[in-house]
Amino acid sequence: MITTCQVVEEAPSPFITPEVRAAMGEQACQLARAVNYQSAGTVEFLVDSQMNFYFLEMNTRLQVEHPITECITGVDIVDEMLRVAAGYPLSYKQSDIGILGWAVECRVYAEDPVRYLPSIGC
């Protein structure tokens, strides 16, 4: 059995142009408005080699890679989600959020490389 998973996250993507990123962001906001979503969330897209993008999924929870988003935007996503849960509005509009730098996140998996099962590393 072969498993696949992301072990490196990079933000912002060096492949995506500012114009494509803006179009993706606008589509994500349109989706959130269409379902009256009022908290922090993630809309994921797949992008082909011609920079056409396709909706993959919307996650209404905190993503494991949220720290790199926080690093490049300066937004504390956890704080925003807690504020919304407490009945306060989001502190930011999408148009307030820019990209300030670059970040990478690497995950280490303790896994038996032959059987692809969790391992304690012994």
C-alpha positions as semicolon CSV with decimal commas, in nm:
position;residue;x (nm);y (nm);z (nm)
1;M;0,000;0,000;0,000
2;I;0,135;0,341;-0,094
3;T;0,014;0,648;0,089
4;T;0,052;1,006;-0,019
5;C;0,029;1,318;0,189
6;Q;0,159;1,670;0,188
7;V;0,472;1,709;0,396
8;V;0,579;2,055;0,276
9;E;0,355;2,360;0,261
10;E;0,473;2,680;0,094
11;A;0,301;3,016;0,094
12;P;0,257;3,204;-0,118
13;S;0,292;2,965;-0,409
14;P;0,568;3,082;-0,641
15;F;0,368;2,941;-0,935
16;I;0,050;3,146;-0,890
17;T;0,048;3,499;-1,031
18;P;-0,104;3,787;-0,831
19;E;-0,389;3,801;-1,084
20;V;-0,474;3,431;-1,048
21;R;-0,443;3,457;-0,669
22;A;-0,686;3,752;-0,669
23;A;-0,934;3,562;-0,889
24;M;-0,914;3,257;-0,660
25;G;-0,967;3,479;-0,356
26;E;-1,270;3,642;-0,513
27;Q;-1,423;3,305;-0,599
28;A;-1,358;3,183;-0,244
29;C;-1,533;3,492;-0,104
30;Q;-1,827;3,445;-0,343
31;L;-1,864;3,087;-0,223
32;A;-1,857;3,193;0,143
33;R;-2,119;3,463;0,078
34;A;-2,338;3,217;-0,118
35;V;-2,363;2,987;0,185
36;N;-2,368;3,274;0,438
37;Y;-2,044;3,156;0,598
38;Q;-1,929;3,403;0,865
39;S;-1,607;3,259;1,013
40;A;-1,254;3,183;0,903
41;G;-1,231;2,891;0,664
42;T;-1,038;2,748;0,373
43;V;-1,142;2,710;0,012
44;E;-0,906;2,483;-0,179
45;F;-0,846;2,481;-0,553
46;L;-0,644;2,268;-0,792
47;V;-0,440;2,457;-1,052
48;D;-0,326;2,318;-1,387
49;S;-0,015;2,409;-1,584
50;Q;-0,204;2,688;-1,767
51;M;-0,312;2,839;-1,434
52;N;-0,675;2,738;-1,473
53;F;-0,811;2,669;-1,128
54;Y;-1,081;2,432;-1,015
55;F;-1,274;2,417;-0,688
56;L;-1,169;2,122;-0,470
57;E;-1,330;2,174;-0,129
58;M;-1,427;2,418;0,143
59;N;-1,317;2,350;0,499
60;T;-1,501;2,523;0,782
61;R;-1,236;2,432;1,035
62;L;-0,881;2,524;1,117
63;Q;-0,633;2,364;0,878
64;V;-0,309;2,202;0,997
65;E;-0,117;2,443;0,772
66;H;-0,275;2,755;0,924
67;P;0,053;2,876;1,082
68;I;0,208;2,958;0,744
69;T;-0,101;3,156;0,649
70;E;-0,072;3,346;0,978
71;C;0,297;3,411;0,907
72;I;0,239;3,569;0,566
73;T;-0,080;3,760;0,649
74;G;-0,021;3,872;1,008
75;V;-0,371;3,748;1,096
76;D;-0,418;3,531;1,405
77;I;-0,669;3,287;1,257
78;V;-0,733;3,109;1,588
79;D;-0,818;3,439;1,756
80;E;-1,054;3,529;1,473
81;M;-1,234;3,195;1,494
82;L;-1,273;3,231;1,872
83;R;-1,405;3,585;1,830
84;V;-1,667;3,464;1,580
85;A;-1,765;3,176;1,809
86;A;-1,817;3,431;2,088
87;G;-2,055;3,630;1,867
88;Y;-1,819;3,901;1,744
89;P;-1,770;3,979;1,375
90;L;-1,444;3,906;1,196
91;S;-1,191;4,184;1,255
92;Y;-1,089;4,189;0,888
93;K;-1,243;4,200;0,545
94;Q;-1,078;3,988;0,278
95;S;-0,960;4,308;0,108
96;D;-0,770;4,403;0,429
97;I;-0,551;4,093;0,412
98;G;-0,231;4,106;0,211
99;I;0,075;3,889;0,174
100;L;0,374;3,993;0,381
101;G;0,664;3,762;0,296
102;W;0,704;3,390;0,244
103;A;0,678;3,087;0,471
104;V;0,736;2,713;0,460
105;E;0,607;2,438;0,688
106;C;0,751;2,087;0,696
107;R;0,583;1,796;0,869
108;V;0,768;1,495;1,003
109;Y;0,583;1,165;1,006
110;A;0,686;0,874;1,228
111;E;0,603;0,598;0,984
112;D;0,740;0,255;0,899
113;P;0,867;0,314;0,541
114;V;0,802;-0,046;0,434
115;R;0,446;-0,095;0,563
116;Y;0,339;0,273;0,577
117;L;0,206;0,228;0,927
118;P;0,260;0,456;1,225
119;S;0,584;0,388;1,408
120;I;0,744;0,515;1,726
121;G;1,072;0,535;1,540
122;C;1,258;0,244;1,702
